[in-house]
Amino acid sequence: MKTVLKYYRKYWYLIIISLAFLAGEAICELQLPSYMSGLLEKGVGTSDMAVIWSYGWKMILLSVTACVCAVTVGFLSSIIGSKISRDLRFDVFSQVMNFAGEEYNKFSVSSLITRSTNDITQIQMLTIISLRLIMFAPIMGVGGSIMAVEYSGGISSLAWVIAVAILIIIVLIVIALTIVQPKFARMQKQIDRVNQIAGDELNGMMVIRAFNTQKYEEEKFDKANAELTRTSLFTSRMMALLMPLMTVVMNAIMLTIVWIFAGYVEDFSQIANMVAFMQYALQVIMSFMVISMIFLVLPRARVSINRISEVLNTPISIKNAEGKEQPTGERFKGDVKFEDVSYGYGGGALAVENISFEAKSGQVTALIGSTGSGKSTVVSLLPRLMDVTSGKITIDGIDIRDINIKDLRNNIGFVPQKNMLFSGDIASNVGYGLENATAQDLQKAVDIAQASEFVNSGEKGFEKEIAQGGSNVSGGQKQRLAIARAISKKAPIYVFDDSFSALDFKTDAKLRQALAEEMGDACVIIVAQRVGTIKNADRIIVLDDGKIVGEGKHKDLLKTCKTYLDIAKSQLSEEELDL
Ligand code: ADP
Ligand code: MG
């Protein structure tokens, strides 16, 4: 609650102004019935046209003022609501951008999307409704009561009528609240679920078609959709029922008032009193209805407020060390060292254990091992996509946790195993995140990555469109563009996580040769499945089940490391093995 309230502080002046206009509107509305009564008693009662006109003009003026105030308040509250939801969306988004894997897993992507759209809209609606009502209802309630007493013509039973009406309304609202409230929390979760299934199905469209599982997926979606519909129908029906009930209560009150007055009417002034009293009674009851309306909107918004606060209050696990908040633009030489590093996902069982090795600048260090042996985990620790559970990683002797994260990542050209291109064109993808990359830089990166043929053969060259997620280029092309993207960073450290697997042998070889020529004194870390890819590496590290089982050059490993020999045997011919 506090987290979100903070956002209102920024717009306090707009809030004050709209409250002032609200007060103005309320005061005008409070005056109207008394003028009406005066008009009836002194004007219509005596048929004096001059009096009728003078009351008439005042009433018109009051109505117009009230109307102008109401419009202004509507205008201001929409502005406040939209601005607050914009600020919230921005902060939620930047918070999520800083999330590490662990935090993502806590929420799930679909829930994060619902939270930054639907939940924030709920808060926006609450803002608009409550701004309109918070000030207005109390003034009308208190002011209306005072005025009503004045016009009650000395009939004491009238006060009881209003009290009973208010009681009935409160009871109705409390009943509705207890029934509806628990449904709201469930509803937001069901929206999450619908978003999740829709997202899964849209992303996995190809798989769904290939496996002919449309029907199954449709049923899955249908079920989640039906559940959401049921909950939202239920809450809407409850709300819909409430309105006519309220109207019945109101009309019953009006009838009672007329009935009670009927016994007392002796002259025209009593009729004038009755008209004014009825209107004030209406205003008092209305103000209570309106206040209770807030209690109906509040529970749903409170669920949303909690969901937003949860995101905003989640501590970021990967942070800059104290005193290192500002990037310095530091360039490293690129000597990477892992010292007894272990890591377990989500603090659970260790995925990699006691990893110690060095990757020096100017050298190629290779990691090889079967799938699931922990290669990707090891290299993801270097740019701090996750933080080590124990041990430490240093660059040029400095613990990476003591380097500004921006500096650290600027020093690493990273090609993740799961490649991702962004919608845009080739140039924006290859020069991703670079402010002043020249056309030559991009061309060079593309040349090294062996993608120039495919880039330049296209009609549009670097302007060729890339669809969302890179779905309009082949796996190998995507990989090469991702490699070019890393190379164009001109970093002292490069990490290629299984980046050559979708390339044919010839391209693989050419790419490695170009890398060797161009990388100079960079520190290159290559994760590979194919022995051929890393045969010439300066140092090969063999991983098995999260542990290092061998380290050395290709020739030595064949003799000393059984795991490596097995991998090599399964891929190379007898002559190539050269034992
Ligand atoms: P490799 O890259 O060698 O194929 P990974 O480093 O991807 O292997 O995976 C090593 C181990 O860590 C596997 O057993 C895998 O199940 C586990 N793992 C990988 N990613 C995650 C994750 N995001 N959450 C939990 N466990 C994971
Ligand atoms: Mg991997």
Coordinates of C-alpha atoms and ligand atoms in Angstrom, one line a residue:
M1 CA 0.0 0.0 0.0
K2 CA 2.7 2.4 1.0
T3 CA 4.8 1.6 -2.0
V4 CA 1.9 2.7 -4.3
L5 CA 0.8 5.7 -2.2
K6 CA 4.2 7.2 -2.8
Y7 CA 3.2 7.7 -6.4
Y8 CA 0.4 10.1 -5.5
R9 CA 2.7 12.4 -3.6
K10 CA 4.3 13.7 -6.8
Y11 CA 0.9 15.0 -8.1
W12 CA -0.2 16.5 -4.8
Y13 CA -0.9 19.9 -6.4
L14 CA -3.2 18.4 -9.0
I15 CA -5.0 16.5 -6.3
I16 CA -5.4 19.6 -4.2
I17 CA -6.8 21.6 -7.2
S18 CA -9.3 18.9 -8.0
L19 CA -10.4 18.6 -4.4
A20 CA -11.0 22.4 -4.4
F21 CA -13.2 22.1 -7.5
L22 CA -15.0 19.2 -5.9
A23 CA -15.7 21.3 -2.8
G24 CA -17.0 24.0 -5.1
E25 CA -19.3 21.5 -6.9
A26 CA -20.6 20.2 -3.6
I27 CA -21.4 23.6 -2.3
C28 CA -23.3 24.6 -5.4
E29 CA -25.3 21.4 -5.3
L30 CA -26.1 21.9 -1.6
Q31 CA -27.5 25.4 -2.4
L32 CA -29.8 24.3 -5.2
P33 CA -32.6 22.7 -3.1
S34 CA -32.9 25.6 -0.8
Y35 CA -33.3 28.0 -3.7
M36 CA -35.8 25.6 -5.1
S37 CA -37.7 25.8 -1.9
G38 CA -37.5 29.6 -1.9
L39 CA -38.7 29.7 -5.5
L40 CA -41.7 27.6 -4.6
E41 CA -42.6 29.5 -1.4
K42 CA -41.9 33.1 -2.3
G43 CA -42.2 33.0 -6.1
V44 CA -44.7 30.4 -7.2
G45 CA -46.7 30.8 -3.9
T46 CA -47.2 34.5 -4.6
S47 CA -47.1 34.4 -8.4
D48 CA -44.5 37.2 -8.3
M49 CA -42.6 37.0 -11.6
A50 CA -39.7 39.2 -10.5
V51 CA -39.0 36.9 -7.6
I52 CA -39.3 33.8 -9.8
W53 CA -36.8 35.3 -12.2
S54 CA -34.3 36.3 -9.5
Y55 CA -34.4 32.7 -8.1
G56 CA -34.3 31.3 -11.5
W57 CA -31.2 33.1 -12.5
K58 CA -29.4 32.2 -9.3
M59 CA -30.3 28.5 -9.9
I60 CA -29.1 28.5 -13.4
L61 CA -25.8 30.1 -12.3
L62 CA -25.3 27.5 -9.6
S63 CA -26.0 24.7 -12.0
V64 CA -23.6 26.0 -14.5
T65 CA -20.9 26.5 -11.9
A66 CA -21.5 23.0 -10.5
C67 CA -21.3 21.6 -14.1
V68 CA -18.0 23.4 -14.8
C69 CA -16.5 22.2 -11.5
A70 CA -17.6 18.6 -12.3
V71 CA -16.0 18.7 -15.8
T72 CA -12.8 20.1 -14.4
V73 CA -12.6 17.5 -11.8
G74 CA -13.2 14.7 -14.3
F75 CA -10.5 16.2 -16.5
L76 CA -8.0 16.5 -13.6
S77 CA -8.7 13.1 -12.2
S78 CA -8.1 11.4 -15.6
I79 CA -4.8 13.2 -15.9
I80 CA -3.7 12.2 -12.4
G81 CA -4.9 8.6 -13.0
S82 CA -3.0 8.3 -16.3
K83 CA 0.1 9.9 -15.0
I84 CA 0.3 7.6 -11.9
S85 CA -0.3 4.5 -14.0
R86 CA 2.4 5.7 -16.4
D87 CA 4.9 6.1 -13.5
L88 CA 3.9 2.8 -12.1
R89 CA 4.3 1.0 -15.4
F90 CA 7.7 2.6 -16.0
D91 CA 8.9 1.6 -12.5
V92 CA 7.6 -1.9 -12.7
F93 CA 9.2 -2.4 -16.1
S94 CA 12.6 -1.1 -15.0
Q95 CA 12.4 -3.2 -11.9
V96 CA 11.7 -6.2 -14.0
M97 CA 14.6 -5.4 -16.3
N98 CA 16.9 -5.7 -13.3
F99 CA 15.5 -9.1 -12.2
A100 CA 17.8 -12.0 -12.3
G101 CA 16.6 -15.5 -13.3
E102 CA 15.5 -16.3 -9.7
E103 CA 13.2 -13.3 -9.5
Y104 CA 11.7 -14.1 -12.9
N105 CA 10.9 -17.6 -11.7
K106 CA 9.2 -16.3 -8.6
F107 CA 6.6 -14.4 -10.7
S108 CA 6.5 -16.1 -14.2
V109 CA 6.5 -13.9 -17.3
S110 CA 2.8 -14.0 -17.9
S111 CA 2.1 -12.8 -14.4
L112 CA 4.5 -10.0 -14.8
I113 CA 2.7 -8.9 -18.0
T114 CA -0.7 -9.0 -16.3
R115 CA 0.8 -7.0 -13.4
S116 CA 2.2 -4.3 -15.6
T117 CA -1.0 -4.0 -17.6
N118 CA -4.3 -5.1 -16.1
D119 CA -3.3 -4.6 -12.4
I120 CA -2.1 -1.1 -13.1
T121 CA -5.3 -0.3 -15.0
Q122 CA -7.2 -1.3 -11.8
I123 CA -5.2 1.2 -9.8
Q124 CA -5.8 3.9 -12.4
M125 CA -9.6 3.3 -12.2
L126 CA -9.5 3.4 -8.4
T127 CA -7.6 6.7 -8.6
I128 CA -10.1 8.3 -10.9
I129 CA -13.2 7.0 -9.0
S130 CA -11.9 7.7 -5.5
L131 CA -10.6 11.2 -6.3
R132 CA -14.1 12.1 -7.6
L133 CA -15.8 10.8 -4.5
I134 CA -13.6 11.0 -1.5
M135 CA -14.1 14.8 -1.1
F136 CA -17.5 15.0 -2.6
A137 CA -19.4 12.4 -0.6
P138 CA -18.5 13.7 2.9
I139 CA -19.4 17.3 2.1
M140 CA -22.7 16.2 0.6
G141 CA -23.4 13.8 3.5
V142 CA -22.7 16.3 6.3
G143 CA -24.0 19.4 4.5
G144 CA -27.1 17.6 3.3
S145 CA -27.9 16.4 6.8
I146 CA -27.7 19.9 8.2
M147 CA -29.8 21.4 5.5
A148 CA -32.3 18.5 5.8
V149 CA -32.9 19.3 9.4
E150 CA -33.6 22.9 8.5
Y151 CA -36.2 21.9 6.0
S152 CA -37.8 19.1 8.0
G153 CA -40.6 21.5 9.1
G154 CA -40.2 20.3 12.6
I155 CA -41.2 16.7 11.9
S156 CA -38.9 14.5 13.9
S157 CA -39.8 11.2 12.5
L158 CA -38.1 12.2 9.2
A159 CA -34.7 11.9 10.7
W160 CA -35.5 8.3 11.4
V161 CA -36.4 7.6 7.8
I162 CA -33.0 8.7 6.6
A163 CA -31.2 6.8 9.4
V164 CA -33.0 3.6 8.4
A165 CA -32.2 4.1 4.8
I166 CA -28.5 4.5 5.4
L167 CA -28.6 1.4 7.6
I168 CA -30.2 -0.7 4.9
I169 CA -27.6 0.5 2.3
I170 CA -24.7 -0.3 4.6
V171 CA -26.1 -3.8 5.3
L172 CA -26.5 -4.4 1.5
I173 CA -23.0 -3.3 0.8
V174 CA -21.5 -5.4 3.6
I175 CA -23.3 -8.5 2.3
A176 CA -22.1 -7.8 -1.2
L177 CA -18.5 -7.3 -0.1
T178 CA -18.2 -10.5 1.9
I179 CA -19.5 -12.5 -1.1
V180 CA -17.5 -10.7 -3.8
Q181 CA -14.2 -9.8 -2.2
P182 CA -12.5 -13.3 -2.2
K183 CA -13.3 -13.6 -5.9
F184 CA -11.2 -10.6 -6.9
A185 CA -7.9 -12.1 -5.8
R186 CA -8.9 -15.3 -7.7
M187 CA -9.8 -13.3 -10.8
Q188 CA -6.4 -11.7 -11.1
K189 CA -4.7 -15.1 -10.9
Q190 CA -7.1 -16.4 -13.6
I191 CA -6.1 -13.5 -15.8
D192 CA -2.5 -14.6 -15.3
R193 CA -3.3 -18.1 -16.3
V194 CA -5.2 -17.1 -19.5
N195 CA -2.2 -14.9 -20.4
Q196 CA 0.2 -17.7 -19.7
I197 CA -1.7 -20.2 -21.9
A198 CA -2.2 -17.7 -24.7
G199 CA 1.5 -16.8 -24.6
D200 CA 2.6 -20.4 -24.6
E201 CA 0.3 -21.3 -27.5
L202 CA 1.3 -18.3 -29.6
N203 CA 5.0 -19.0 -29.1
G204 CA 4.6 -22.7 -29.7
M205 CA 2.3 -22.4 -32.7
M206 CA 4.6 -24.4 -35.0
V207 CA 4.9 -27.2 -32.5
I208 CA 1.2 -27.3 -31.9
R209 CA 0.5 -27.6 -35.6
A210 CA 3.2 -30.2 -36.2
F211 CA 1.9 -32.4 -33.3
N212 CA -1.8 -31.7 -34.3
T213 CA -2.5 -30.7 -30.7
Q214 CA -4.8 -27.8 -31.6
K215 CA -7.7 -29.5 -30.0
Y216 CA -5.9 -30.2 -26.8
E217 CA -4.5 -26.7 -26.6
E218 CA -7.9 -25.2 -27.4
E219 CA -9.5 -27.2 -24.6
K220 CA -6.7 -26.0 -22.2
F221 CA -7.4 -22.4 -23.1
D222 CA -11.1 -22.9 -23.1
K223 CA -11.0 -24.2 -19.5
A224 CA -8.9 -21.3 -18.2
N225 CA -11.1 -18.9 -20.2
A226 CA -14.3 -20.4 -18.8
E227 CA -13.0 -20.2 -15.3
L228 CA -12.2 -16.5 -15.7
T229 CA -15.5 -15.8 -17.3
R230 CA -17.3 -17.6 -14.4
T231 CA -15.6 -15.5 -11.8
S232 CA -16.0 -12.3 -13.6
L233 CA -19.7 -13.0 -14.4
F234 CA -20.3 -13.8 -10.7
T235 CA -18.8 -10.5 -9.5
S236 CA -20.5 -8.5 -12.2
R237 CA -23.9 -10.1 -11.4
M238 CA -23.5 -9.3 -7.7
M239 CA -22.7 -5.7 -8.6
A240 CA -25.6 -5.5 -11.1
L241 CA -27.9 -6.8 -8.4
L242 CA -26.8 -4.2 -6.0
M243 CA -27.8 -1.2 -8.2
P244 CA -31.6 -2.0 -8.6
L245 CA -31.7 -2.8 -4.9
M246 CA -30.3 0.6 -4.0
T247 CA -32.8 2.2 -6.4
V248 CA -35.7 0.4 -4.7
V249 CA -34.5 1.6 -1.3
M250 CA -34.2 5.2 -2.6
N251 CA -37.7 5.2 -4.0
A252 CA -39.1 3.7 -0.9
I253 CA -37.6 6.5 1.1
M254 CA -39.1 9.2 -1.2
L255 CA -42.5 7.6 -0.9
T256 CA -42.2 7.5 2.9
I257 CA -41.1 11.1 3.0
V258 CA -44.1 12.3 0.9
W259 CA -46.4 10.1 3.1
I260 CA -45.1 11.6 6.3
F261 CA -45.3 15.1 5.0
A262 CA -48.8 14.6 3.7
G263 CA -50.1 14.6 7.3
Y264 CA -48.6 18.0 7.9
V265 CA -49.2 20.0 4.8
E266 CA -51.3 23.0 5.7
D267 CA -49.9 25.8 3.5
F268 CA -47.6 26.3 0.5
S269 CA -44.5 26.7 2.7
Q270 CA -44.8 23.1 3.9
I271 CA -44.8 21.9 0.3
A272 CA -41.7 24.0 -0.4
N273 CA -40.1 22.4 2.7
M274 CA -41.0 18.9 1.5
V275 CA -39.4 19.5 -1.9
A276 CA -36.2 20.7 -0.4
F277 CA -36.1 18.0 2.2
M278 CA -36.6 15.3 -0.3
Q279 CA -33.7 16.6 -2.3
Y280 CA -31.4 16.8 0.7
A281 CA -32.4 13.4 1.9
L282 CA -31.5 12.1 -1.6
Q283 CA -28.1 13.8 -1.4
V284 CA -27.4 12.3 2.0
I285 CA -28.3 8.8 0.9
M286 CA -26.4 9.2 -2.3
S287 CA -23.3 10.2 -0.5
F288 CA -23.5 7.1 1.6
M289 CA -24.0 5.0 -1.5
V290 CA -21.1 6.6 -3.1
I291 CA -18.8 6.0 -0.1
S292 CA -19.8 2.4 -0.1
M293 CA -19.1 2.2 -3.8
I294 CA -15.5 2.9 -3.0
F295 CA -15.5 -0.1 -0.7
L296 CA -16.7 -2.1 -3.7
V297 CA -13.9 -0.9 -6.0
L298 CA -11.3 -1.0 -3.3
P299 CA -11.0 -4.8 -2.8
R300 CA -10.2 -5.4 -6.4
A301 CA -7.7 -2.5 -6.5
R302 CA -6.2 -3.7 -3.3
V303 CA -5.4 -7.0 -4.8
S304 CA -3.8 -5.2 -7.7
I305 CA -1.9 -2.8 -5.4
N306 CA -0.5 -5.8 -3.5
R307 CA 0.5 -7.5 -6.7
I308 CA 2.3 -4.3 -7.9
S309 CA 4.0 -3.7 -4.5
E310 CA 5.2 -7.3 -4.6
V311 CA 7.1 -6.6 -7.8
L312 CA 8.4 -3.3 -6.7
N313 CA 9.5 -4.6 -3.3
T314 CA 11.3 -7.7 -4.6
P315 CA 14.9 -7.2 -3.7
I316 CA 17.2 -7.4 -6.7
S317 CA 19.7 -10.2 -6.1
I318 CA 22.3 -9.0 -8.6
K319 CA 23.4 -5.6 -7.5
N320 CA 26.4 -3.3 -7.8
A321 CA 28.8 -3.4 -4.8
E322 CA 28.7 -0.3 -2.6
G323 CA 30.7 2.5 -4.1
K324 CA 30.5 0.9 -7.6
E325 CA 27.1 2.3 -8.6
Q326 CA 28.5 4.4 -11.4
P327 CA 30.1 2.9 -14.5
T328 CA 33.6 4.1 -15.1
G329 CA 34.0 2.9 -18.7
E330 CA 36.9 0.7 -17.5
R331 CA 38.5 -1.6 -20.1
F332 CA 40.0 -4.9 -18.9
K333 CA 42.9 -6.9 -20.2
G334 CA 40.7 -10.0 -20.0
D335 CA 42.4 -12.5 -17.7
V336 CA 39.5 -14.5 -16.3
K337 CA 39.9 -16.8 -13.4
F338 CA 37.3 -19.1 -11.7
E339 CA 38.3 -20.0 -8.2
D340 CA 36.5 -23.0 -6.7
V341 CA 33.1 -21.8 -8.0
S342 CA 29.9 -23.6 -7.2
Y343 CA 26.4 -22.7 -8.2
G344 CA 22.9 -24.1 -7.5
Y345 CA 19.8 -22.8 -9.3
G346 CA 17.4 -21.2 -6.8
G347 CA 19.8 -22.0 -4.0
G348 CA 19.0 -25.7 -4.5
A349 CA 21.3 -28.6 -5.5
L350 CA 24.5 -27.6 -7.0
A351 CA 24.5 -27.6 -10.8
V352 CA 28.2 -27.0 -11.0
E353 CA 30.7 -27.7 -8.3
N354 CA 34.3 -26.6 -7.5
I355 CA 35.0 -25.1 -10.8
S356 CA 38.5 -23.7 -11.0
F357 CA 40.2 -22.7 -14.2
E358 CA 41.9 -19.8 -15.9
A359 CA 41.1 -18.2 -19.3
K360 CA 43.9 -15.9 -20.3
S361 CA 43.7 -13.0 -22.7
G362 CA 45.1 -13.8 -26.1
Q363 CA 44.1 -17.4 -25.7
V364 CA 41.2 -19.6 -26.6
T365 CA 39.7 -21.6 -23.7
A366 CA 37.2 -24.3 -24.5
L367 CA 34.5 -26.0 -22.4
I368 CA 33.2 -29.3 -23.6
G369 CA 31.0 -31.9 -22.0
S370 CA 27.7 -33.7 -22.6
T371 CA 24.4 -31.8 -22.4
G372 CA 23.4 -30.9 -18.9
S373 CA 27.0 -31.1 -17.7
G374 CA 26.9 -27.4 -16.7
K375 CA 28.7 -25.6 -19.5
S376 CA 26.1 -22.9 -19.9
T377 CA 25.8 -22.5 -16.2
V378 CA 29.5 -21.9 -15.9
V379 CA 29.7 -19.2 -18.6
S380 CA 26.5 -17.5 -17.4
L381 CA 28.2 -16.8 -14.1
L382 CA 30.8 -14.6 -15.8
P383 CA 28.5 -11.7 -16.9
R384 CA 26.7 -12.2 -13.6
L385 CA 23.5 -13.4 -15.1
M386 CA 23.5 -15.3 -11.8
D387 CA 25.9 -14.9 -8.9
V388 CA 28.1 -17.7 -7.7
T389 CA 26.8 -19.7 -4.6
S390 CA 30.4 -20.0 -3.4
G391 CA 33.9 -19.3 -4.6
K392 CA 34.7 -16.4 -6.8
I393 CA 35.3 -15.3 -10.4
T394 CA 37.9 -12.6 -11.1
I395 CA 38.9 -10.6 -14.1
D396 CA 42.4 -9.2 -14.1
G397 CA 42.4 -10.2 -10.4
I398 CA 39.3 -8.2 -9.5
D399 CA 36.3 -10.1 -8.1
I400 CA 33.5 -9.5 -10.7
R401 CA 31.1 -8.6 -7.8
D402 CA 33.3 -5.6 -7.2
I403 CA 33.0 -4.3 -10.7
N404 CA 30.2 -2.1 -11.8
I405 CA 27.7 -4.4 -13.6
K406 CA 27.5 -2.2 -16.6
D407 CA 31.3 -2.1 -17.0
L408 CA 31.5 -5.8 -16.5
R409 CA 29.0 -6.6 -19.2
N410 CA 30.5 -4.0 -21.5
N411 CA 33.7 -5.9 -21.3
I412 CA 32.1 -9.2 -22.4
G413 CA 30.9 -10.1 -25.8
F414 CA 28.4 -12.8 -25.0
V415 CA 26.6 -15.1 -27.4
P416 CA 24.1 -17.1 -25.3
Q417 CA 23.1 -20.6 -26.2
K418 CA 19.5 -19.6 -26.7
N419 CA 19.8 -16.8 -29.2
M420 CA 17.4 -14.0 -29.4
L421 CA 17.1 -11.3 -32.0
F422 CA 14.9 -8.3 -31.6
S423 CA 12.4 -6.9 -34.0
G424 CA 14.1 -4.3 -36.2
D425 CA 16.6 -4.7 -39.0
I426 CA 19.9 -6.5 -39.2
A427 CA 21.9 -3.3 -38.5
S428 CA 20.0 -2.6 -35.2
N429 CA 20.6 -6.2 -34.2
V430 CA 24.3 -6.3 -35.0
G431 CA 25.0 -2.9 -33.5
Y432 CA 22.7 -3.7 -30.6
G433 CA 23.4 -1.4 -27.6
L434 CA 26.2 0.4 -29.4
E435 CA 25.7 4.2 -29.7
N436 CA 28.3 5.0 -32.3
A437 CA 28.9 1.9 -34.4
T438 CA 29.9 2.8 -37.9
A439 CA 28.8 1.0 -41.0
Q440 CA 32.4 -0.4 -41.4
D441 CA 32.3 -1.7 -37.8
L442 CA 29.1 -3.6 -38.5
Q443 CA 30.4 -4.9 -41.8
K444 CA 33.5 -6.2 -40.2
A445 CA 31.6 -7.9 -37.4
V446 CA 29.4 -9.5 -40.0
D447 CA 32.4 -10.6 -42.0
I448 CA 34.1 -12.3 -39.1
A449 CA 30.8 -14.0 -38.2
Q450 CA 30.6 -15.4 -41.7
A451 CA 27.3 -13.7 -42.2
S452 CA 28.3 -11.2 -44.9
E453 CA 27.2 -13.4 -47.8
F454 CA 23.7 -13.8 -46.4
V455 CA 23.5 -10.2 -45.3
N456 CA 24.8 -8.6 -48.5
S457 CA 23.0 -11.0 -50.9
G458 CA 19.7 -9.8 -49.7
E459 CA 18.1 -6.9 -51.5
K460 CA 18.0 -4.7 -48.5
G461 CA 21.3 -5.7 -47.0
F462 CA 21.6 -4.3 -43.4
E463 CA 18.1 -3.0 -43.6
K464 CA 16.5 -6.4 -43.9
E465 CA 13.7 -6.7 -41.4
I466 CA 14.1 -9.1 -38.5
A467 CA 10.8 -10.4 -37.2
Q468 CA 10.0 -10.7 -33.5
G469 CA 12.4 -13.2 -32.0
G470 CA 14.2 -13.5 -35.3
S471 CA 11.7 -16.0 -36.7
N472 CA 12.3 -15.0 -40.3
V473 CA 15.9 -16.1 -40.4
S474 CA 17.3 -19.7 -40.3
G475 CA 18.8 -21.1 -37.1
G476 CA 22.4 -20.8 -38.6
Q477 CA 21.8 -17.3 -39.8
K478 CA 20.4 -16.3 -36.4
Q479 CA 23.5 -17.8 -34.7
R480 CA 25.8 -15.9 -37.0
L481 CA 24.0 -12.6 -36.4
A482 CA 24.2 -13.2 -32.7
I483 CA 27.9 -13.8 -33.1
A484 CA 28.3 -10.6 -35.1
R485 CA 26.4 -8.8 -32.4
A486 CA 28.9 -9.9 -29.8
I487 CA 31.9 -9.2 -32.0
S488 CA 30.8 -5.7 -32.8
K489 CA 31.1 -4.8 -29.1
K490 CA 34.9 -5.1 -29.5
A491 CA 35.2 -6.4 -26.0
P492 CA 38.3 -7.9 -24.4
I493 CA 36.4 -11.1 -23.4
Y494 CA 34.2 -13.2 -25.7
V495 CA 32.0 -16.0 -24.6
F496 CA 30.4 -18.3 -27.3
D497 CA 28.0 -20.6 -25.7
D498 CA 27.5 -23.5 -28.1
S499 CA 27.4 -20.9 -30.9
F500 CA 28.8 -23.0 -33.6
S501 CA 26.4 -26.0 -33.4
A502 CA 24.0 -24.8 -36.1
L503 CA 26.8 -24.0 -38.5
D504 CA 28.0 -26.5 -41.1
F505 CA 31.6 -27.8 -40.7
K506 CA 33.0 -25.5 -43.4
T507 CA 31.5 -22.3 -42.0
D508 CA 32.5 -23.4 -38.5
A509 CA 36.1 -23.8 -39.6
K510 CA 36.1 -20.5 -41.5
L511 CA 34.6 -18.7 -38.6
R512 CA 37.1 -20.0 -36.1
Q513 CA 39.9 -19.0 -38.4
A514 CA 38.6 -15.5 -38.7
L515 CA 38.1 -15.3 -35.0
A516 CA 41.7 -16.4 -34.4
E517 CA 43.0 -13.8 -36.8
E518 CA 40.9 -10.9 -35.6
M519 CA 40.6 -11.5 -31.9
G520 CA 44.2 -10.8 -31.2
D521 CA 44.7 -10.5 -27.5
A522 CA 41.1 -11.0 -26.5
C523 CA 40.2 -13.8 -24.1
V524 CA 37.9 -16.2 -25.9
I525 CA 35.8 -18.8 -24.1
I526 CA 34.1 -21.3 -26.4
V527 CA 31.5 -23.8 -25.3
A528 CA 31.2 -26.6 -27.8
Q529 CA 29.7 -30.0 -28.4
R530 CA 32.0 -30.8 -31.3
V531 CA 35.6 -31.8 -30.6
G532 CA 36.5 -30.5 -34.1
T533 CA 35.4 -27.0 -33.1
I534 CA 37.8 -26.8 -30.1
K535 CA 40.7 -29.1 -31.1
N536 CA 43.1 -26.2 -31.5
A537 CA 42.1 -24.4 -28.3
D538 CA 44.9 -23.4 -26.0
R539 CA 43.2 -25.0 -23.1
I540 CA 40.3 -27.4 -23.0
I541 CA 38.2 -28.0 -19.9
V542 CA 36.1 -31.1 -19.8
L543 CA 33.0 -31.0 -17.7
D544 CA 30.9 -33.9 -16.5
D545 CA 27.9 -33.7 -14.2
G546 CA 28.9 -30.2 -13.0
K547 CA 32.5 -31.1 -12.2
I548 CA 35.8 -30.6 -14.1
V549 CA 37.1 -34.0 -15.1
G550 CA 40.0 -33.0 -17.3
E551 CA 42.0 -30.0 -18.4
G552 CA 44.7 -29.6 -21.0
K553 CA 45.3 -29.6 -24.7
H554 CA 43.5 -31.9 -27.2
K555 CA 46.4 -34.3 -27.5
D556 CA 47.0 -34.7 -23.8
L557 CA 43.4 -35.0 -23.0
L558 CA 43.0 -37.9 -25.3
K559 CA 45.4 -39.8 -23.2
T560 CA 44.5 -38.5 -19.8
C561 CA 40.8 -38.0 -19.8
K562 CA 38.4 -40.8 -20.4
T563 CA 35.4 -38.6 -20.8
Y564 CA 37.1 -36.6 -23.5
L565 CA 38.3 -39.7 -25.2
D566 CA 34.8 -41.0 -25.3
I567 CA 33.4 -37.8 -26.8
A568 CA 36.2 -37.7 -29.3
K569 CA 35.8 -41.3 -30.3
S570 CA 32.1 -40.8 -31.0
Q571 CA 32.8 -37.9 -33.3
L572 CA 36.2 -38.4 -35.0
S573 CA 37.5 -41.2 -37.3
E574 CA 40.6 -43.3 -36.2
E575 CA 42.9 -41.2 -38.4
E576 CA 41.6 -38.0 -37.0
L577 CA 42.0 -39.2 -33.5
D578 CA 45.6 -40.0 -34.3
L579 CA 46.3 -42.0 -31.1
Ligands
ADP1 P1 24.9 -27.6 -20.6 O1 25.0 -26.2 -21.1 O2 26.2 -28.2 -20.3 O3 24.0 -28.4 -21.5 P2 23.5 -26.4 -18.4 O4 24.5 -25.6 -17.7 O5 22.5 -25.7 -19.2 O6 24.1 -27.6 -19.2 O7 22.7 -27.2 -17.2 C1 23.3 -27.8 -16.2 C2 22.3 -28.3 -15.2 O8 21.6 -27.2 -14.6 C3 21.2 -29.2 -15.8 O9 21.1 -30.3 -14.9 C4 20.0 -28.4 -15.8 O10 18.9 -29.2 -15.4 C5 20.2 -27.4 -14.7 N1 19.6 -26.1 -15.1 C6 20.0 -25.3 -16.2 N2 19.3 -24.2 -16.2 C7 18.5 -24.2 -15.1 C8 17.5 -23.3 -14.6 N3 17.2 -22.1 -15.2 N4 16.9 -23.6 -13.5 C9 17.2 -24.8 -12.8 N5 18.1 -25.7 -13.3 C10 18.7 -25.4 -14.4
MG2 MG 24.3 -25.3 -22.7

